PQR file with spaces between the fields and no chain letter, atoms N, CA, C, O and H, PARSE charges and radii, in Angstrom:
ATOM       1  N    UNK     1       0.843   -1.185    0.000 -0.4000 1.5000
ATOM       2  CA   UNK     1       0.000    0.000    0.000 -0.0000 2.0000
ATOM       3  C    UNK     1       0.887    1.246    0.000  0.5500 1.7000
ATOM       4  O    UNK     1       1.889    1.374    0.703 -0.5500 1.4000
ATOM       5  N    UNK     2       0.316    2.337   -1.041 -0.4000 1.5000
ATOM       6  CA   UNK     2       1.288    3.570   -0.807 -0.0000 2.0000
ATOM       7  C    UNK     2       0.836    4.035   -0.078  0.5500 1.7000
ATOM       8  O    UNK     2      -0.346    3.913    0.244 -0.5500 1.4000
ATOM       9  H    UNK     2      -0.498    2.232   -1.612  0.4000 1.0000
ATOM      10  N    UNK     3       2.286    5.250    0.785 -0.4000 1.5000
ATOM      11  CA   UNK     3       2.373    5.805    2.173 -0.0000 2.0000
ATOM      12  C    UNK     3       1.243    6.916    1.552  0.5500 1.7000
ATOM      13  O    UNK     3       1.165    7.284    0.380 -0.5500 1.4000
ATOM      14  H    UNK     3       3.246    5.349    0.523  0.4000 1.0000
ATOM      15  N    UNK     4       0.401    7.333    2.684 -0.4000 1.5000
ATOM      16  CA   UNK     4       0.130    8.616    2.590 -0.0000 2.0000
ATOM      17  C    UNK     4       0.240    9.945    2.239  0.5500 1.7000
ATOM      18  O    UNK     4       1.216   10.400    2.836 -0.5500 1.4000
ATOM      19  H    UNK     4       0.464    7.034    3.636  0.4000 1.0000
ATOM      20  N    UNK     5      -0.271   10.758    1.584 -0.4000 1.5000
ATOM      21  CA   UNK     5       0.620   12.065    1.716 -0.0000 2.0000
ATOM      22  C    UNK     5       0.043   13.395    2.216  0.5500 1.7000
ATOM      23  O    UNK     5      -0.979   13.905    1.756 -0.5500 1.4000
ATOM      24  H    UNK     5      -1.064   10.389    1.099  0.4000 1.0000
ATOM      25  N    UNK     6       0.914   13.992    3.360 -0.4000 1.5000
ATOM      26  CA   UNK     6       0.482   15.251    3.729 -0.0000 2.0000
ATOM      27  C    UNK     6      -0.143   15.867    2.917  0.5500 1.7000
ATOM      28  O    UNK     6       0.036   15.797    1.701 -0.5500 1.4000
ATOM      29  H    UNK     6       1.743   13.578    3.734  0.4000 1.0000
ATOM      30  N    UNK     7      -1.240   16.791    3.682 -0.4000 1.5000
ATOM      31  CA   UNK     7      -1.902   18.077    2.835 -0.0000 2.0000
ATOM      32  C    UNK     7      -1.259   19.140    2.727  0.5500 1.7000
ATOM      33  O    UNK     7      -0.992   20.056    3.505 -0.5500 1.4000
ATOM      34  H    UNK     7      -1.385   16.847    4.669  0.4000 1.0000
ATOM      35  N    UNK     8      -1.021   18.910    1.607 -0.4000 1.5000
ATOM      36  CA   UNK     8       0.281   20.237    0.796 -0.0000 2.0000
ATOM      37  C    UNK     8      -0.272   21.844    1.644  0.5500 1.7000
ATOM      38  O    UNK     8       0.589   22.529    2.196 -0.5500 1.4000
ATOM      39  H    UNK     8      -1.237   18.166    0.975  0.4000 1.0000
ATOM      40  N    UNK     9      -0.852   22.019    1.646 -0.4000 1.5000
ATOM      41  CA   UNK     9      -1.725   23.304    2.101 -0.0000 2.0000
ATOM      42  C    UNK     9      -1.724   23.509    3.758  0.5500 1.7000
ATOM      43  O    UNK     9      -1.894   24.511    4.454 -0.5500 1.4000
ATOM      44  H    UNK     9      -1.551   21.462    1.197  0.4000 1.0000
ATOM      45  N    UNK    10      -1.490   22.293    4.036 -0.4000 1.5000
ATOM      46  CA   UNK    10      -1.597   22.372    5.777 -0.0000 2.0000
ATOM      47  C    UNK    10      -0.094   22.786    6.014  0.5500 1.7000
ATOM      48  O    UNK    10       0.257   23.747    6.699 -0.5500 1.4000
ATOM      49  H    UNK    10      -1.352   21.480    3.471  0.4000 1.0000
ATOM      50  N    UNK    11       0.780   21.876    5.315 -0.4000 1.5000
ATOM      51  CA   UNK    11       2.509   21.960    5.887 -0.0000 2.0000
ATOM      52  C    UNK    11       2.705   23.341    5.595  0.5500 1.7000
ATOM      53  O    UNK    11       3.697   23.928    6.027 -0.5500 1.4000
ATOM      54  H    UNK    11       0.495   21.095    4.759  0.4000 1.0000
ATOM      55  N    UNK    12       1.815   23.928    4.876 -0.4000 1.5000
ATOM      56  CA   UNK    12       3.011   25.385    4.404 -0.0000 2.0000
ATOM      57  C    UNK    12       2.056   26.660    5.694  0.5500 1.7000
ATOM      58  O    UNK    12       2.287   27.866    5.779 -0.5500 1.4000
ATOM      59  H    UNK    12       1.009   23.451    4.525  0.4000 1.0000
ATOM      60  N    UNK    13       1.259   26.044    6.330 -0.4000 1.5000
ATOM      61  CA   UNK    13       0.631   27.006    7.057 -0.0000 2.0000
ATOM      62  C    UNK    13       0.743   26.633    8.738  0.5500 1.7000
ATOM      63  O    UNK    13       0.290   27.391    9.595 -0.5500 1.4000
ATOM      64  H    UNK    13       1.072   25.064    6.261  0.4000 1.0000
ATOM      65  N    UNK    14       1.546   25.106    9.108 -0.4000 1.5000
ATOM      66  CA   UNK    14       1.666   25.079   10.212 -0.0000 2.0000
ATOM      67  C    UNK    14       2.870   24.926   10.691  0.5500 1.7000
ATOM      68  O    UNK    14       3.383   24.393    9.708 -0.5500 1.4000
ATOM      69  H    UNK    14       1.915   24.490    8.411  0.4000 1.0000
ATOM      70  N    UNK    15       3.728   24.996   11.485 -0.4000 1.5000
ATOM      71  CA   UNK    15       4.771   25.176   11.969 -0.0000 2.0000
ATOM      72  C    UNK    15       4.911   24.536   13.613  0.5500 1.7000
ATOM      73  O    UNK    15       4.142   25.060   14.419 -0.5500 1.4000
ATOM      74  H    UNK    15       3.311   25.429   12.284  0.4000 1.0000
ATOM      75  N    UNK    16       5.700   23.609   14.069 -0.4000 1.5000
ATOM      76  CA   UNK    16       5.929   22.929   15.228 -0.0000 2.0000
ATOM      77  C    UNK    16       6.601   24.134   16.004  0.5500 1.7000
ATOM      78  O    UNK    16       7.231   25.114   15.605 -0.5500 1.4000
ATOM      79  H    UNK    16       6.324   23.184   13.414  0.4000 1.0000
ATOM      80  N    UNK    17       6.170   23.623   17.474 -0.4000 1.5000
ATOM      81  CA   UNK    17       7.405   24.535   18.636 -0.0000 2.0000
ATOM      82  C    UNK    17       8.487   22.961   18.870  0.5500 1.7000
ATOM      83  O    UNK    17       8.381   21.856   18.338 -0.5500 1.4000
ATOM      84  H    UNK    17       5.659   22.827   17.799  0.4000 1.0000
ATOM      85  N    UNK    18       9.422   23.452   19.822 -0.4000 1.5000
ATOM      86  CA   UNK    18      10.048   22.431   20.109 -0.0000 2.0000
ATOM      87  C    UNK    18      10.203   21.529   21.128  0.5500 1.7000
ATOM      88  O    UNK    18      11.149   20.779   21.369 -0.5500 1.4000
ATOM      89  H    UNK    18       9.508   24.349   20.255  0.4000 1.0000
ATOM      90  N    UNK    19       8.868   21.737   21.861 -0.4000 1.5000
ATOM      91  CA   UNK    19       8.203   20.763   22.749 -0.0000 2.0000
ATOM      92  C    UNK    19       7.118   20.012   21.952  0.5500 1.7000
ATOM      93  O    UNK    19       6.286   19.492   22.695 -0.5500 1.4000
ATOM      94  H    UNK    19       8.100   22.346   21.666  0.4000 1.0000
ATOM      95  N    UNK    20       6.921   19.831   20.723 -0.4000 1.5000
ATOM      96  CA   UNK    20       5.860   19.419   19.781 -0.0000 2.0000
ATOM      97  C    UNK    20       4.443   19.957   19.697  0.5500 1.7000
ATOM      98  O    UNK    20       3.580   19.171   19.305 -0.5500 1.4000
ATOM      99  H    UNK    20       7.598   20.253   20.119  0.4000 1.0000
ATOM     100  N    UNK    21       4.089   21.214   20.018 -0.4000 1.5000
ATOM     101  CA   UNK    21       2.852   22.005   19.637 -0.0000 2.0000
ATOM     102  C    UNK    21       3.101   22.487   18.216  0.5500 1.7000
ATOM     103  O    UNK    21       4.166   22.601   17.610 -0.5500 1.4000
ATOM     104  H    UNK    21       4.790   21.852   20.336  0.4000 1.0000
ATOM     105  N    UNK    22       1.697   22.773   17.789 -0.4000 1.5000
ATOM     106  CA   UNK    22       1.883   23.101   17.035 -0.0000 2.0000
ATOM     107  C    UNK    22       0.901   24.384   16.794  0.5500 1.7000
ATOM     108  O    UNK    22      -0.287   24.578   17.053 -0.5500 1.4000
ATOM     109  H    UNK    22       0.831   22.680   18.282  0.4000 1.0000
ATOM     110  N    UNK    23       2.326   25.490   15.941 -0.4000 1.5000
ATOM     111  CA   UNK    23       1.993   26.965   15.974 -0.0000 2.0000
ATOM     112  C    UNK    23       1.059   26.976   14.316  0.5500 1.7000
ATOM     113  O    UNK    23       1.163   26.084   13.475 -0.5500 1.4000
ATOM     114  H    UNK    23       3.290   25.333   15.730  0.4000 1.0000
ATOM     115  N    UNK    24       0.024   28.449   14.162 -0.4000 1.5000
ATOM     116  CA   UNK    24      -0.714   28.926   13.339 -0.0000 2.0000
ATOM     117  C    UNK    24      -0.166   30.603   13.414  0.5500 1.7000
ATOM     118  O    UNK    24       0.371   31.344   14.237 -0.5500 1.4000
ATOM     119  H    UNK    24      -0.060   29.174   14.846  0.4000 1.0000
ATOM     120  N    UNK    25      -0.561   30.651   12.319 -0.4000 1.5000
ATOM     121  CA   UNK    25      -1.019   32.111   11.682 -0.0000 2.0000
ATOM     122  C    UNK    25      -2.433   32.815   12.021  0.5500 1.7000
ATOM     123  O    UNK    25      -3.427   32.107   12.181 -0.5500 1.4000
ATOM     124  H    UNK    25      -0.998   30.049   11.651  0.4000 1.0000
ATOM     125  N    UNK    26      -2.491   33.928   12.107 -0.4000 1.5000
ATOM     126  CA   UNK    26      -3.813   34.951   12.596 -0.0000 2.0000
ATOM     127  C    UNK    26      -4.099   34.858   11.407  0.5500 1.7000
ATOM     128  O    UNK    26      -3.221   34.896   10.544 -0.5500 1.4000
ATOM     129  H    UNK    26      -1.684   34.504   11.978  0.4000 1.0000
ATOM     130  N    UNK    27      -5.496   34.704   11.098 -0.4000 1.5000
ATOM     131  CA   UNK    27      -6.393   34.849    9.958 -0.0000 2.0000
ATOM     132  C    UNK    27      -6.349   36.526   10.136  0.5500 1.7000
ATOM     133  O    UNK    27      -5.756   37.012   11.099 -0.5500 1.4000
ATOM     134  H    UNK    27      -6.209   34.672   11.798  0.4000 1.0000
ATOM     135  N    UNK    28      -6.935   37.265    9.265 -0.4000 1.5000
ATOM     136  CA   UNK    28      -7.516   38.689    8.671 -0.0000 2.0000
ATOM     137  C    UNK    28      -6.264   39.928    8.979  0.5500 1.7000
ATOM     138  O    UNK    28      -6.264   40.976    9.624 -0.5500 1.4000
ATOM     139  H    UNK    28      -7.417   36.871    8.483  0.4000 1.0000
ATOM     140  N    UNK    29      -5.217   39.183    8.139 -0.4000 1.5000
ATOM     141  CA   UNK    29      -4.181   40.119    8.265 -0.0000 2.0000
ATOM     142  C    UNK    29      -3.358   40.116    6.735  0.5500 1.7000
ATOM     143  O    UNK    29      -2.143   40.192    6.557 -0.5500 1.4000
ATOM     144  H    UNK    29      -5.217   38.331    7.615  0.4000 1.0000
ATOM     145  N    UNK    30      -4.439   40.002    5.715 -0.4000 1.5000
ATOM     146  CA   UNK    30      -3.637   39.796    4.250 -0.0000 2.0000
ATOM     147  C    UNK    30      -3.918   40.797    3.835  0.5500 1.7000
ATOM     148  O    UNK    30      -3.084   41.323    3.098 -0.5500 1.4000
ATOM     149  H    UNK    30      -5.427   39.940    5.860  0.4000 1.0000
ATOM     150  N    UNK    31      -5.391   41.637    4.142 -0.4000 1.5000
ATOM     151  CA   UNK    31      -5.720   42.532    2.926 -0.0000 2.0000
ATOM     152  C    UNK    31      -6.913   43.385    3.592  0.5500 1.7000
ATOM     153  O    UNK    31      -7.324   42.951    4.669 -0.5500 1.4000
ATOM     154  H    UNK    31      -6.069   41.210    4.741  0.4000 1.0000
ATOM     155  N    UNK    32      -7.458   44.433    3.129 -0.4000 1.5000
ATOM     156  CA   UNK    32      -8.534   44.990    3.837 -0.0000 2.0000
ATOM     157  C    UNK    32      -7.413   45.703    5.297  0.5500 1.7000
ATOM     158  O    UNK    32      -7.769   45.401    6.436 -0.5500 1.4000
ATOM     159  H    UNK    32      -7.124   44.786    2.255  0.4000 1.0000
ATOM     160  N    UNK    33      -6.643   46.244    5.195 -0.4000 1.5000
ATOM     161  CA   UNK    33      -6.056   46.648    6.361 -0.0000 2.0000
ATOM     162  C    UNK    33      -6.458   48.069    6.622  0.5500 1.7000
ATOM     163  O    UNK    33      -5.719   48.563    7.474 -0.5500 1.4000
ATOM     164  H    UNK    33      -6.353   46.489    4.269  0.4000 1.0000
ATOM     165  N    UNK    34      -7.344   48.869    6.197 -0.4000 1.5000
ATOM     166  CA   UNK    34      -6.899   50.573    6.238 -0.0000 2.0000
ATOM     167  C    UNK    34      -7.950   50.523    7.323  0.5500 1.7000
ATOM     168  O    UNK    34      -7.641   51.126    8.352 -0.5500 1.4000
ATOM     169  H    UNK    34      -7.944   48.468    5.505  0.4000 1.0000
ATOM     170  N    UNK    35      -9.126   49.929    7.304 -0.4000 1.5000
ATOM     171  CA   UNK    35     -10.140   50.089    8.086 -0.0000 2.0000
ATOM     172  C    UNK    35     -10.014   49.117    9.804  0.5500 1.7000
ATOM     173  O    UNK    35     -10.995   49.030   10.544 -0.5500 1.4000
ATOM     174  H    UNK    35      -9.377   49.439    6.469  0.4000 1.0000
ATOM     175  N    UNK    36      -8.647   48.489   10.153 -0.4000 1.5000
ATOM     176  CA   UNK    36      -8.126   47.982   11.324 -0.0000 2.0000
ATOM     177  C    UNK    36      -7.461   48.796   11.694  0.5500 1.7000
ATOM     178  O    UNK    36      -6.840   49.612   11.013 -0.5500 1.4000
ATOM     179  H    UNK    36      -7.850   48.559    9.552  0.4000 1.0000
ATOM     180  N    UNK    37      -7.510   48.653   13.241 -0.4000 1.5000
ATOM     181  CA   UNK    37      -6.687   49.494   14.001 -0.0000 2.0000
ATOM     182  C    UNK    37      -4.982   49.119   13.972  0.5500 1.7000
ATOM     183  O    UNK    37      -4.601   48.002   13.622 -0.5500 1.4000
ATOM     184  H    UNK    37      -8.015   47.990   13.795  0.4000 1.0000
ATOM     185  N    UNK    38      -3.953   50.289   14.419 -0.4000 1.5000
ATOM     186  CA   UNK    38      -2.641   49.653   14.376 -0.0000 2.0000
ATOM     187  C    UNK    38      -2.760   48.235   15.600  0.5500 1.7000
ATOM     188  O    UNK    38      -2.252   47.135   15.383 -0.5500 1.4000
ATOM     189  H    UNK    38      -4.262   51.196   14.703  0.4000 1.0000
ATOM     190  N    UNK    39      -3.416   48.534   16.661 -0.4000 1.5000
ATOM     191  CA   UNK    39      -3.226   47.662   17.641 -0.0000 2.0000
ATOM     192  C    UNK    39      -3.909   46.219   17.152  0.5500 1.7000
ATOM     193  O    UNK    39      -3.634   45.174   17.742 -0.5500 1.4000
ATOM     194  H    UNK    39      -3.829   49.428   16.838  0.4000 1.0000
ATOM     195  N    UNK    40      -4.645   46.254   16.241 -0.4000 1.5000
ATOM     196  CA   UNK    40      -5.319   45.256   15.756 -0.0000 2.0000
ATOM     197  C    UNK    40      -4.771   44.593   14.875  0.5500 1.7000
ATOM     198  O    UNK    40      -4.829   43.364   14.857 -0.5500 1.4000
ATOM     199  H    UNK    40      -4.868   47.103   15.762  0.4000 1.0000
ATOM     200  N    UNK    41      -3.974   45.494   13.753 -0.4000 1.5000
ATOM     201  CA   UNK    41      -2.809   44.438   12.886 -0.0000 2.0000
ATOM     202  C    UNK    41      -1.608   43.827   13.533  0.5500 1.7000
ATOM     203  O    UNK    41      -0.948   42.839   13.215 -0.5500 1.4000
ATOM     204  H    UNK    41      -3.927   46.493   13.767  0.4000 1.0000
ATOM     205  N    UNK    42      -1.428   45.178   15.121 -0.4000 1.5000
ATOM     206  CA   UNK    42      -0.276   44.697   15.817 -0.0000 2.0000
ATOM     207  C    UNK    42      -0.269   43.042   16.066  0.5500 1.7000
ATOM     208  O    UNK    42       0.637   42.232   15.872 -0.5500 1.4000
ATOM     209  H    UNK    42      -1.964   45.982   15.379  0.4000 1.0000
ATOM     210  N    UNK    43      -1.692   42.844   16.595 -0.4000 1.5000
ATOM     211  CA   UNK    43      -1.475   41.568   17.569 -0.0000 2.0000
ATOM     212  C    UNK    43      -1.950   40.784   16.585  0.5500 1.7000
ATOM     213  O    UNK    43      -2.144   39.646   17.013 -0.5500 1.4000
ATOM     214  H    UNK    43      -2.428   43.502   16.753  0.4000 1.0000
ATOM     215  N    UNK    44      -2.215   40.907   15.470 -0.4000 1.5000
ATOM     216  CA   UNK    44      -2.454   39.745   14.738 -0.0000 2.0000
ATOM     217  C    UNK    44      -0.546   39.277   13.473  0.5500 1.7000
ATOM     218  O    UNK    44      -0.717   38.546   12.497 -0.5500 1.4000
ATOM     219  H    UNK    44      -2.058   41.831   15.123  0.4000 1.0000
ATOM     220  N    UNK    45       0.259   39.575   13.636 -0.4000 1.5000
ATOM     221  CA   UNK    45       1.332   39.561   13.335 -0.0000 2.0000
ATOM     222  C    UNK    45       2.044   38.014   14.294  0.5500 1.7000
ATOM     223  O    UNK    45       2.802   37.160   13.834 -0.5500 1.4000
ATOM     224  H    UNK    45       0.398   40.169   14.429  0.4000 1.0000
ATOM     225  N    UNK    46       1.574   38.082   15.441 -0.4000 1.5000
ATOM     226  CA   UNK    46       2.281   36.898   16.372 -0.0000 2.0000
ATOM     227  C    UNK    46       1.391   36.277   15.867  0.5500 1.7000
ATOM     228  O    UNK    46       0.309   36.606   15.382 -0.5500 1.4000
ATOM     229  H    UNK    46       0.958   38.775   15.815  0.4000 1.0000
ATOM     230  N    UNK    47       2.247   34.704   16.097 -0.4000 1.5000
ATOM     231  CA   UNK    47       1.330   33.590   15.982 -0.0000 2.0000
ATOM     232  C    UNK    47       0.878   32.707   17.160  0.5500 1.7000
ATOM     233  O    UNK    47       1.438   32.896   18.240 -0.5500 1.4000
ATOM     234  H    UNK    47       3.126   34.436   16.492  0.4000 1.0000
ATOM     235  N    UNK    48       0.097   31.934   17.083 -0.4000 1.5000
ATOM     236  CA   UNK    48      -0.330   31.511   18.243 -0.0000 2.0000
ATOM     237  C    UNK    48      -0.813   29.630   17.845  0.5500 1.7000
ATOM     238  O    UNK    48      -1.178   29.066   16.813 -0.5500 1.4000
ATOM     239  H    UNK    48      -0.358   31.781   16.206  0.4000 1.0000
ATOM     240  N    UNK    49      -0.590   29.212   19.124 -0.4000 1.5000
ATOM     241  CA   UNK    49      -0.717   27.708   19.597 -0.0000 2.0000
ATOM     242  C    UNK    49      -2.363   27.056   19.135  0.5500 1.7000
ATOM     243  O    UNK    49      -3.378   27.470   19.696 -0.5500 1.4000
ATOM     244  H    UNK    49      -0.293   29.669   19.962  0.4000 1.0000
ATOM     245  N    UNK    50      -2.394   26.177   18.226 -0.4000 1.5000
ATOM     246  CA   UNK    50      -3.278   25.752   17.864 -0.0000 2.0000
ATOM     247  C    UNK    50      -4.140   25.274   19.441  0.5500 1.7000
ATOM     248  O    UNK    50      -3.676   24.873   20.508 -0.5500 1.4000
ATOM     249  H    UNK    50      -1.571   25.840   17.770  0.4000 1.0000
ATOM     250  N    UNK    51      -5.695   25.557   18.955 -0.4000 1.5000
ATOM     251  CA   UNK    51      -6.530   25.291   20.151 -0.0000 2.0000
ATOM     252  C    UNK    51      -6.646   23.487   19.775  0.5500 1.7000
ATOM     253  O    UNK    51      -6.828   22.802   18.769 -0.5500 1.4000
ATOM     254  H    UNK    51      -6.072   25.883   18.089  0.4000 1.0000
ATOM     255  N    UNK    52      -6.404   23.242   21.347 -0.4000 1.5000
ATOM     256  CA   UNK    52      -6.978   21.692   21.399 -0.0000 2.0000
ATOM     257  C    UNK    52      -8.465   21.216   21.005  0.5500 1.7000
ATOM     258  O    UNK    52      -8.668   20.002   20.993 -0.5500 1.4000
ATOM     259  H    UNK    52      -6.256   23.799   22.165  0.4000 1.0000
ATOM     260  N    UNK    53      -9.394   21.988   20.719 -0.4000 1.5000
ATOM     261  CA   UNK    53     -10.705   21.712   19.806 -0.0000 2.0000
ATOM     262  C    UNK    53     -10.475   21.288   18.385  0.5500 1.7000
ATOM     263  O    UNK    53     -11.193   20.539   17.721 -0.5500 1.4000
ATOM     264  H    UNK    53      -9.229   22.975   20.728  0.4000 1.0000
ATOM     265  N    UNK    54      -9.074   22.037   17.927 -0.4000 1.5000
ATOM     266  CA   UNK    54      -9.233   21.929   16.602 -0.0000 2.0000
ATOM     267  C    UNK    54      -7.683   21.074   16.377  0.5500 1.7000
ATOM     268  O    UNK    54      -7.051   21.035   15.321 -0.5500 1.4000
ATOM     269  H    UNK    54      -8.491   22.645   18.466  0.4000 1.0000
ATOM     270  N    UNK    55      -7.286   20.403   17.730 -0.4000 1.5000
ATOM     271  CA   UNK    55      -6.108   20.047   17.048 -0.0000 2.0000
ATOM     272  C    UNK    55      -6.001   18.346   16.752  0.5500 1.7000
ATOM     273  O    UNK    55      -4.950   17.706   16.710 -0.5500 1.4000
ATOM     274  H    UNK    55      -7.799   20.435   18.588  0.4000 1.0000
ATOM     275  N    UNK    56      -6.898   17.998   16.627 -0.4000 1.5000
ATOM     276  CA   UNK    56      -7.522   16.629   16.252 -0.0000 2.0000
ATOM     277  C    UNK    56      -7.295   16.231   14.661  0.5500 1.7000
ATOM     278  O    UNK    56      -6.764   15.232   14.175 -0.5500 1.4000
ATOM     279  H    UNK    56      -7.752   18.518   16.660  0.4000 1.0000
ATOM     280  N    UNK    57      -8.166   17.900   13.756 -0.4000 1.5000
ATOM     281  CA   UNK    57      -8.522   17.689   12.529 -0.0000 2.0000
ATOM     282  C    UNK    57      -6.988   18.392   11.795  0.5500 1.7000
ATOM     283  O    UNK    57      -6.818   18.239   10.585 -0.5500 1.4000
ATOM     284  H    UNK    57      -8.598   18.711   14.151  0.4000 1.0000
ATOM     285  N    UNK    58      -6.118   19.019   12.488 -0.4000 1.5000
ATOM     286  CA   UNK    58      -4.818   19.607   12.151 -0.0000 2.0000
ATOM     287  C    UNK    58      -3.976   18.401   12.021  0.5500 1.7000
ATOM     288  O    UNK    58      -3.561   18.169   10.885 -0.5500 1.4000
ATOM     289  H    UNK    58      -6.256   19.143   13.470  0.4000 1.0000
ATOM     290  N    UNK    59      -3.685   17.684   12.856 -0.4000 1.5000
ATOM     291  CA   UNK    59      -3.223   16.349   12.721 -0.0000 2.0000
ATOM     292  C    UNK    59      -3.461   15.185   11.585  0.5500 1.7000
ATOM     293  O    UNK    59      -2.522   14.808   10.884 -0.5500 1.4000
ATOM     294  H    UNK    59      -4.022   17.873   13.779  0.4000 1.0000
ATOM     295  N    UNK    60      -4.504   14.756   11.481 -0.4000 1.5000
ATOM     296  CA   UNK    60      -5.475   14.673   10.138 -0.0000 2.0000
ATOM     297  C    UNK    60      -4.399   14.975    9.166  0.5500 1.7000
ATOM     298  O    UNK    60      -3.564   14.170    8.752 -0.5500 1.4000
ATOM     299  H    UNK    60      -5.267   15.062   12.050  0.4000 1.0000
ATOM     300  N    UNK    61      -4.521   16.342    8.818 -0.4000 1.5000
ATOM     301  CA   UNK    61      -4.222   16.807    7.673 -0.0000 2.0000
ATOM     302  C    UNK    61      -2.636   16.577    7.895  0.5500 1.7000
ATOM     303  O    UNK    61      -2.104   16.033    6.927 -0.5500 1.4000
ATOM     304  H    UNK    61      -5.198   16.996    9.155  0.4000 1.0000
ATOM     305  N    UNK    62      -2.117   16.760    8.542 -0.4000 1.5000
ATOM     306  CA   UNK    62      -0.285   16.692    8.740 -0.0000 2.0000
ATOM     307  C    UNK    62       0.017   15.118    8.871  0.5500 1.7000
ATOM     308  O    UNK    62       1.145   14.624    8.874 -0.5500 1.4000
ATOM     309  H    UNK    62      -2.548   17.202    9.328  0.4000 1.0000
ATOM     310  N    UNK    63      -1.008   14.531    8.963 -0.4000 1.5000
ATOM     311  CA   UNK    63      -0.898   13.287    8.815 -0.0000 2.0000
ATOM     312  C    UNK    63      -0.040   12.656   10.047  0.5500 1.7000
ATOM     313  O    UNK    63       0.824   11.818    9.789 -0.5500 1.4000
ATOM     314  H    UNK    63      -1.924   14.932    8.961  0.4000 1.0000
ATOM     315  N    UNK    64      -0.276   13.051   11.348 -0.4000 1.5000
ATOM     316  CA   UNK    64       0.786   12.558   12.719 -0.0000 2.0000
ATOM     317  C    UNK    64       0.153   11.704   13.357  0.5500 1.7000
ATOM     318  O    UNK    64       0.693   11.004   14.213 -0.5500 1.4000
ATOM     319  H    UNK    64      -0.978   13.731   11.558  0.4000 1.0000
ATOM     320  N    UNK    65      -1.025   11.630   13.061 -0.4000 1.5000
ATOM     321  CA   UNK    65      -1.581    9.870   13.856 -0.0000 2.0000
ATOM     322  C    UNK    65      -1.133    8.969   13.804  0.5500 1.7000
ATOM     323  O    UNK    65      -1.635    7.996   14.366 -0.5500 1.4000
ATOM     324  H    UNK    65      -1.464   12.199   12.366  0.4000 1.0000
């Protein structure tokens, strides 16, 4: 049987820490910016730790089960 293959689309948008979490990108920071505040593009620039609700179907796709 052939191996599996990652979702091309997931690897280029998720990124491991080095205790094995795994980091995301802030959605609504590509375009539409004039009408956000600076403090609002500020904090969407960091990235942040995938929520354990959704880190079931992230896995899935990265294929780590």
């Amino acid at each position: 049987m052939p191996k599996q293959k990652t979702n091309s689309g997931a690897k280029k948008r998720f990124t491991f820490t080095g205790t094995g979490k795994i980091k995301r990108h802030h959605a609504y920071h590509s375009h539409i910016l004039t009408k956000k505040t600076k403090k609002q593009k500020r904090n969407l620039v960091h990235q942040a730790i995938v929520d354990p609700s959704n880190l079931k179907q992230v896995k899935d796709l990265l294929r780590l089960r």
